[in-house]
Structures are given as structure tokens and as C-alpha cells.
Coordinates of C-alpha atoms in Angstrom, one line a residue:
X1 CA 81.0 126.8 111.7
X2 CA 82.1 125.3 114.7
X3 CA 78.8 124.3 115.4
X4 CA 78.2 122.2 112.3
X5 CA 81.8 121.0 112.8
X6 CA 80.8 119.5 116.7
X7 CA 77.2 118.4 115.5
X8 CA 79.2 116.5 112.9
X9 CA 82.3 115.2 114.4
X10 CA 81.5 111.6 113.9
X11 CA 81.3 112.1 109.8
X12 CA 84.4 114.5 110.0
X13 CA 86.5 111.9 112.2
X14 CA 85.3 109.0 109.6
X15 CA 86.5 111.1 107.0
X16 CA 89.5 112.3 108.4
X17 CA 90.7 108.0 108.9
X18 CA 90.1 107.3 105.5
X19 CA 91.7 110.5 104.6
X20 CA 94.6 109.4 106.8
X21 CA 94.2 105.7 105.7
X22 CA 95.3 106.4 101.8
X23 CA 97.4 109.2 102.1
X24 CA 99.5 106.3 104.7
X25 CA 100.0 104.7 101.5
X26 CA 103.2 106.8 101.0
X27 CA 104.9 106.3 104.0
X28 CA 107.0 103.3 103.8
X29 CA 108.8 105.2 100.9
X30 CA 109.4 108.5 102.6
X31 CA 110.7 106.4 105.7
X32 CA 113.7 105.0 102.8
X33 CA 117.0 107.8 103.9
X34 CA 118.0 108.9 101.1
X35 CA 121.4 111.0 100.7
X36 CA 122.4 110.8 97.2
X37 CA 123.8 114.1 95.8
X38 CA 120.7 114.4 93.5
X39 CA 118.5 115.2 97.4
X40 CA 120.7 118.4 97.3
X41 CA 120.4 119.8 93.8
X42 CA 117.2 121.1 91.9
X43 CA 116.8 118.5 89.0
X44 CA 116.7 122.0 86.5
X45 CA 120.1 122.4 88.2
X46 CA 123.3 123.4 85.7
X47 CA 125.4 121.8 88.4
X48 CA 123.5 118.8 88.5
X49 CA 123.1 118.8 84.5
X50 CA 127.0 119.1 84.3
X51 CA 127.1 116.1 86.9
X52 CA 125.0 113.6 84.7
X53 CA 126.9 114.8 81.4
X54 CA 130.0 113.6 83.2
X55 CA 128.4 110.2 83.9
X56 CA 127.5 109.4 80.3
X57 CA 131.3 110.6 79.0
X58 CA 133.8 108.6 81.9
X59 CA 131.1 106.6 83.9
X60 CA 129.6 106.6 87.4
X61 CA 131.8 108.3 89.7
X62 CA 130.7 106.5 92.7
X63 CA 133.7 103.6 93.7
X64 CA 133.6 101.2 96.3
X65 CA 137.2 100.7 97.4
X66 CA 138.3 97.5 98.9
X67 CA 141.7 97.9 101.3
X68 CA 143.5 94.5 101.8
X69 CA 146.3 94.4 104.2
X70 CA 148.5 91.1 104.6
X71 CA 151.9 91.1 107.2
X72 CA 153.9 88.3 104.5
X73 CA 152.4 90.4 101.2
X74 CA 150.0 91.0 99.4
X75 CA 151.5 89.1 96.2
X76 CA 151.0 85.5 97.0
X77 CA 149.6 82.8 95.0
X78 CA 146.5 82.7 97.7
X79 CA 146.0 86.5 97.7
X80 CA 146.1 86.9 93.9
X81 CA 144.1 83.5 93.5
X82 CA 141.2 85.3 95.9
X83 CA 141.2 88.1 94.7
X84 CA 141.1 86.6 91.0
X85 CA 137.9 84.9 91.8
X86 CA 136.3 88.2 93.9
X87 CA 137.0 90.1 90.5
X88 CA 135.2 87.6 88.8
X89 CA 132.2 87.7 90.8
X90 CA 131.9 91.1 91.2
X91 CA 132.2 92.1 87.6
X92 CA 129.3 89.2 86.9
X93 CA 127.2 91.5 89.2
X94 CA 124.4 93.9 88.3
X95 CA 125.2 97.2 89.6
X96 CA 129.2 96.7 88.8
X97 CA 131.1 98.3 85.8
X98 CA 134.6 97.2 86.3
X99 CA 136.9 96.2 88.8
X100 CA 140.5 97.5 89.2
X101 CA 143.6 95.7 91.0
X102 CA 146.9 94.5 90.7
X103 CA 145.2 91.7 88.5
X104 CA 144.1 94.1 85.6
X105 CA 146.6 96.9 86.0
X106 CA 149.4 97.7 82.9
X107 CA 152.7 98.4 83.1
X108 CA 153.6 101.1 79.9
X109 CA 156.8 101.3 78.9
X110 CA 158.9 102.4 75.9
X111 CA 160.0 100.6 72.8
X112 CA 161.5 101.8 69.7
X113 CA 158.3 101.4 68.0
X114 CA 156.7 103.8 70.8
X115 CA 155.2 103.1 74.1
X116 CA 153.6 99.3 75.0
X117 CA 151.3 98.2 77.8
X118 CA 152.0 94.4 79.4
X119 CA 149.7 93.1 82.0
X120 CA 151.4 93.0 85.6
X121 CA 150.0 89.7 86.2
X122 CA 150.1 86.5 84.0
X123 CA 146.3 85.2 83.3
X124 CA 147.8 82.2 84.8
X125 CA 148.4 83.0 88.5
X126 CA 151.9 81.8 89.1
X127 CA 152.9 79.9 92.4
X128 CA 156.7 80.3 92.2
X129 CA 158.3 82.4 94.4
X130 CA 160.8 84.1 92.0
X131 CA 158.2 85.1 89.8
X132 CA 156.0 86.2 92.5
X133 CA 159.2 87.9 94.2
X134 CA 159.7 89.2 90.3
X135 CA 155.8 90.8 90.3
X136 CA 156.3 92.6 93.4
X137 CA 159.4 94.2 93.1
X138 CA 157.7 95.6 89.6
X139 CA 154.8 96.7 91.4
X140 CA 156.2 98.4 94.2
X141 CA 158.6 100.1 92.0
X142 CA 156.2 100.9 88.8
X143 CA 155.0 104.8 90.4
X144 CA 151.8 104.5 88.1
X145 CA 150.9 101.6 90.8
X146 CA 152.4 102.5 94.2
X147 CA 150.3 104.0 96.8
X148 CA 147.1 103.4 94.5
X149 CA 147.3 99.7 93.5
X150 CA 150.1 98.5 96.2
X151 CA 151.5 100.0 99.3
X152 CA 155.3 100.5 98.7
X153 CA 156.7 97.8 101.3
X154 CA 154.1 95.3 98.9
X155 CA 152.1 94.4 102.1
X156 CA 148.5 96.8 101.4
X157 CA 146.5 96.7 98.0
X158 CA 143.9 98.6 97.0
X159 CA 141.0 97.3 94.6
X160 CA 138.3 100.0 92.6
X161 CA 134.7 98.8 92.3
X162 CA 133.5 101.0 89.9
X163 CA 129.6 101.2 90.0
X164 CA 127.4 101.3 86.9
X165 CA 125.4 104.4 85.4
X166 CA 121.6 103.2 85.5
X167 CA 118.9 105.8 86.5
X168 CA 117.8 104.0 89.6
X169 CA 120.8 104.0 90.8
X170 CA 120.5 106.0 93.6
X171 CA 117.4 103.8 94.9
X172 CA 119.3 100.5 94.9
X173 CA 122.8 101.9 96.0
X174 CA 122.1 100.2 99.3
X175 CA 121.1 97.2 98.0
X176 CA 124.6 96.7 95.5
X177 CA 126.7 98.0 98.5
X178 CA 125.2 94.7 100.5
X179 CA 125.8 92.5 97.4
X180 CA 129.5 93.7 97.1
X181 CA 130.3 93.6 101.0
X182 CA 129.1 90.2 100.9
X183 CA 131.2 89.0 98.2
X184 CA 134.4 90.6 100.1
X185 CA 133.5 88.7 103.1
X186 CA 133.0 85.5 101.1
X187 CA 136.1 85.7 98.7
X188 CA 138.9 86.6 101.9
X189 CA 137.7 85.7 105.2
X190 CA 140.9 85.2 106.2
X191 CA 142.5 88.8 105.3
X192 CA 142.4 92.1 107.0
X193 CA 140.4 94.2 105.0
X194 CA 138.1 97.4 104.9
X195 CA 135.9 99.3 102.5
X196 CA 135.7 103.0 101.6
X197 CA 134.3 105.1 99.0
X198 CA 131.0 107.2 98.0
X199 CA 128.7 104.1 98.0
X200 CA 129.7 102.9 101.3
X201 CA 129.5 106.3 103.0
X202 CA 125.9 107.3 101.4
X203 CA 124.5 103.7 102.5
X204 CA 126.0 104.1 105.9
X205 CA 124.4 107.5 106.3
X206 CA 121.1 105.9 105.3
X207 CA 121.4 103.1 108.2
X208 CA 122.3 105.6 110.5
X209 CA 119.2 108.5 109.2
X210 CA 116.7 105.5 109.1
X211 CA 118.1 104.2 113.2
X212 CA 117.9 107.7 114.2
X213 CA 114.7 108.5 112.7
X214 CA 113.3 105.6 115.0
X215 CA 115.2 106.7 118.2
X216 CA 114.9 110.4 118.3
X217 CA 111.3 109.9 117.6
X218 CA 110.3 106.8 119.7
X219 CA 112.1 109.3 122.7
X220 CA 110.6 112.9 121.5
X221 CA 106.9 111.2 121.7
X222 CA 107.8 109.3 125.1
X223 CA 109.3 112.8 126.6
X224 CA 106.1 114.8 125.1
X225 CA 103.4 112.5 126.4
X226 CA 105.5 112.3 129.7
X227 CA 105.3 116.3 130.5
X228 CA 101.5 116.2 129.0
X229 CA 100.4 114.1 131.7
X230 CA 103.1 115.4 134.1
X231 CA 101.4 119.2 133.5
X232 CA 97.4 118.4 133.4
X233 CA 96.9 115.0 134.7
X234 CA 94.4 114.7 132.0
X235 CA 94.3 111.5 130.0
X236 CA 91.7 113.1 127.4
X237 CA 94.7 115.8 126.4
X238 CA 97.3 113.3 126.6
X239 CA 95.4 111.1 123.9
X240 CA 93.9 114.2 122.0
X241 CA 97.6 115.5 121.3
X242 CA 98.7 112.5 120.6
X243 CA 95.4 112.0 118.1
X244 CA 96.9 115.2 116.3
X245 CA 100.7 114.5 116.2
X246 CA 99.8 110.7 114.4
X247 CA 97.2 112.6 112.1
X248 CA 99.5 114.8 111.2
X249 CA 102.9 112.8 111.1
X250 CA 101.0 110.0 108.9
X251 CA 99.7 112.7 106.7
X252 CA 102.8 115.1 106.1
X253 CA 105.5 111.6 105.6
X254 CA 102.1 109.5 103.3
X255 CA 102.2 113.3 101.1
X256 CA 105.8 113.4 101.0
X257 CA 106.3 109.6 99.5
X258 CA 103.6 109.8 97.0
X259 CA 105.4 112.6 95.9
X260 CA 108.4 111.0 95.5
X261 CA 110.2 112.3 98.2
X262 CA 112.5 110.4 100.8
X263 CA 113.3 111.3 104.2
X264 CA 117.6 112.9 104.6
X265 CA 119.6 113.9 107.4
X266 CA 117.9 117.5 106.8
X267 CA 114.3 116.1 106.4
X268 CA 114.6 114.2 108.8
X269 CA 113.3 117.2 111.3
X270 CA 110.1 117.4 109.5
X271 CA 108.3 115.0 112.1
X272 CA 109.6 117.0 114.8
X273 CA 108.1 119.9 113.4
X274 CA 105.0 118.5 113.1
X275 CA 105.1 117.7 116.8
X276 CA 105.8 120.9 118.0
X277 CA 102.7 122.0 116.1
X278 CA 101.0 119.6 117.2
X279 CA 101.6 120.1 121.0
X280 CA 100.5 124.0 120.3

């Protein structure tokens, strides 16, 4: 056997490249993080079933949510008028199901024909400052609205980005997350502001799984290749283990992304793995 495998290497090693070559094809889609709740669950999980029933009945449960802070208020002609026009552009975008502020919330109260629902805001943004004086003080009084909608001294706001239900959704999170924040930026430059929420914590876990990927690995293969040739002196074993750990990385991350599979903060280890493997 091993006999046959030296007397023919040279058709082995061809074979092993090509091998290598088109199982490569599934790498750049195992090297996308992905940390979406579905990486966690079986898809014949109940749980996970349960999860996707609750989508189709109230809607994706994954909200972006946009903090604005402003020392003289946040209801002022310029605020509302900004926001009015983010709201706009945001619920014009693919990937958003609704927005919610001070600019679509309702204020319920009782009449003797039972209760009624009257917008907060006007549709036409008023400029005077009674009236705008008048919208706060209901605001920061209504307790359906403080501390969700409007901070209670009238100076924070909050605004839900609620996210559609598509079933790519978890692919191009990332991608709407980027479209949203740069809409934020564009609409208030001017305002102090900050985002929270599902989205925005799954993408930055993705940009910090795909920079750590690079980094941890860039410094495991300088530190192994360091000791090899710190330890032998040998530049044949140095470039033979080496040989192995590419083999073997491009082969285990091209199987994993033709299979569908991206790279998580778990998975993430697998290449390690295969290094310590391939050192053996």
C-alpha cells in the first residue's frame, strides 16, 4: 500500500489539488459568521417550530431601536421634521415592516361612546411653541408613552424598527442593519443618537467572528510554523505541515459551505482543530 502510494505520489498529489480545487468552491460561504438563533436549534426543533409560528401570528421579533437624545427636547419642529422623513425612508425600505415613534403613537382615552384613539402628532408637523409645549407635556404624562416612546423630562425618544418576516432573513440581516444605520446617520447628523436591539447585536457579533476568524488564525499559523522551524530546523517539515493544515482547512471549511453551513462563535474552532491535527 504504501508502496503504490510513493510510486504514485505525483497522480495522488494531482488528484488531491483538484480534489482540493472544487471542494474550495464552498469556502467563501462558510467564512459568512453567522449567529442567528436558527445556528442553535435543530430545524425538526419544537422550540424552533414554536419560534416560526410566532413569526407568522405578531411578526418578526427582531427590532432595531434607535435612541435619540437632545439637551432642549426632543419635541421640536426640527426633531419631529427628521425624524418624519427617517420614518419615511425607512418604511420605503426592503427589509422594514414598520416604524414606531412619537410620530405614529395613539393616545386612547375614554368617551361616552367607549374608548377613542387620537394621533399624538398632527400629520402636519406644527412649528408653534405652545402646541409643541402642548405635545410634550401629553407625552411625557400619557404612561402608555413614557419611558418607551419619550423619556419623562421629554429630552430622550425612542423609535422601533420593526424588521420584516422573509425566509432569507437571517442571510441578509447584515446587509438591512447597514441600510438602516445609514439612513440614521443621513436623516440626524446633528443629534446624539445610538442603536440597540437583536439585529444590531447579531450583525456586530458577525464583524467581530468574521475579524477574529482572520486574527486568531493569521497568529495560530505564524506561532505553529515559528516553533516548527524553531524545533527541527527543517524547511521540508515546516512546508510539509503546512501542505497538510491548507489541505485540510480548505477541505473541512469548502465541505462545510456546500453544505450550507456558516462559520459561529462555536464553529469558529473548527480550523484550530484541524491544525492541531494537522501538526500531529
Amino acid at each position: 500500500m504504501v508502496s503504490n502510494i510513493v510510486k504514485y505520489r505525483l497522480v495522488l498529489l494531482a488528484l488531491l489539488v483538484v480534489i482540493t480545487g472544487v471542494l474550495s468552491a464552498g469556502v467563501p460561504t462558510a467564512v459568512i459568521p453567522d449567529n442567528s438563533i436558527r445556528t442553535w436549534f435543530l430545524e425538526t426543533d419544537p422550540q424552533l417550530k414554536e419560534y416560526e409560528r410566532f413569526h407568522q401570528t405578531f411578526g418578526n421579533d427582531e427590532v432595531i431601536l434607535l435612541h435619540l437624545q437632545h439637551p432642549e427636547g426632543v419635541v421640536s419642529h426640527e426633531i419631529l421634521t427628521q425624524l418624519s422623513e427617517l420614518s419615511n425612508t425607512l418604511e420605503a425600505m426592503e427589509g422594514v415592516h414598520k416604524v414606531i415613534s412619537l410620530l405614529s403613537a395613539q393616545d386612547v382615552f375614554r368617551t361616552t361612546e367607549g374608548l377613542a384613539f387620537q394621533d399624538m402628532e398632527p400629520q402636519d408637523l406644527p412649528s408653534e411653541a405652545g402646541l409643541l409645549e402642548t405635545i410634550r407635556e401629553q407625552a411625557v404624562n400619557n404612561p402608555l408613552l413614557v419611558d418607551r416612546l419619550i423619556s419623562g423630562d421629554g429630552t430622550q425618544a425612542m423609535v422601533w424598527i420593526q424588521m420584516e418576516v422573509m425566509e432569507d432573513f437571517d442571510n441578509r440581516r447584515d446587509m438591512f442593519v447597514e441600510e438602516v444605520t445609514d439612513a440614521v446617520a443621513a436623516s440626524l447628523p446633528d443629534t446624539q443618537k445610538s442603536m440597540g436591539g437583536i439585529g444590531v447585536i447579531f450583525t456586530a457579533l458577525n464583524k467581530i467572528t468574521q475579524r477574529d476568524f482572520g486574527a486568531f488564525i493569521s497568529l495560530t499559523y505564524l506561532l505553529m510554523f515559528g516553533a516548527l522551524w524553531w524545533i527541527f530546523r527543517s524547511i521540508k517539515l515546516v512546508a510539509a505541515t503546512g501542505g497538510v493544515i491548507t489541505v485540510g482547512t480548505l477541505v473541512m471549511l469548502g465541505i462545510y459551505g456546500l453544505i450550507g453551513k456558516q462559520l459561529n462563535m462555536v464553529t469558529v474552532l473548527l480550523p484550530t482543530l484541524v491544525i492541531v491535527l494537522g501538526i500531529a
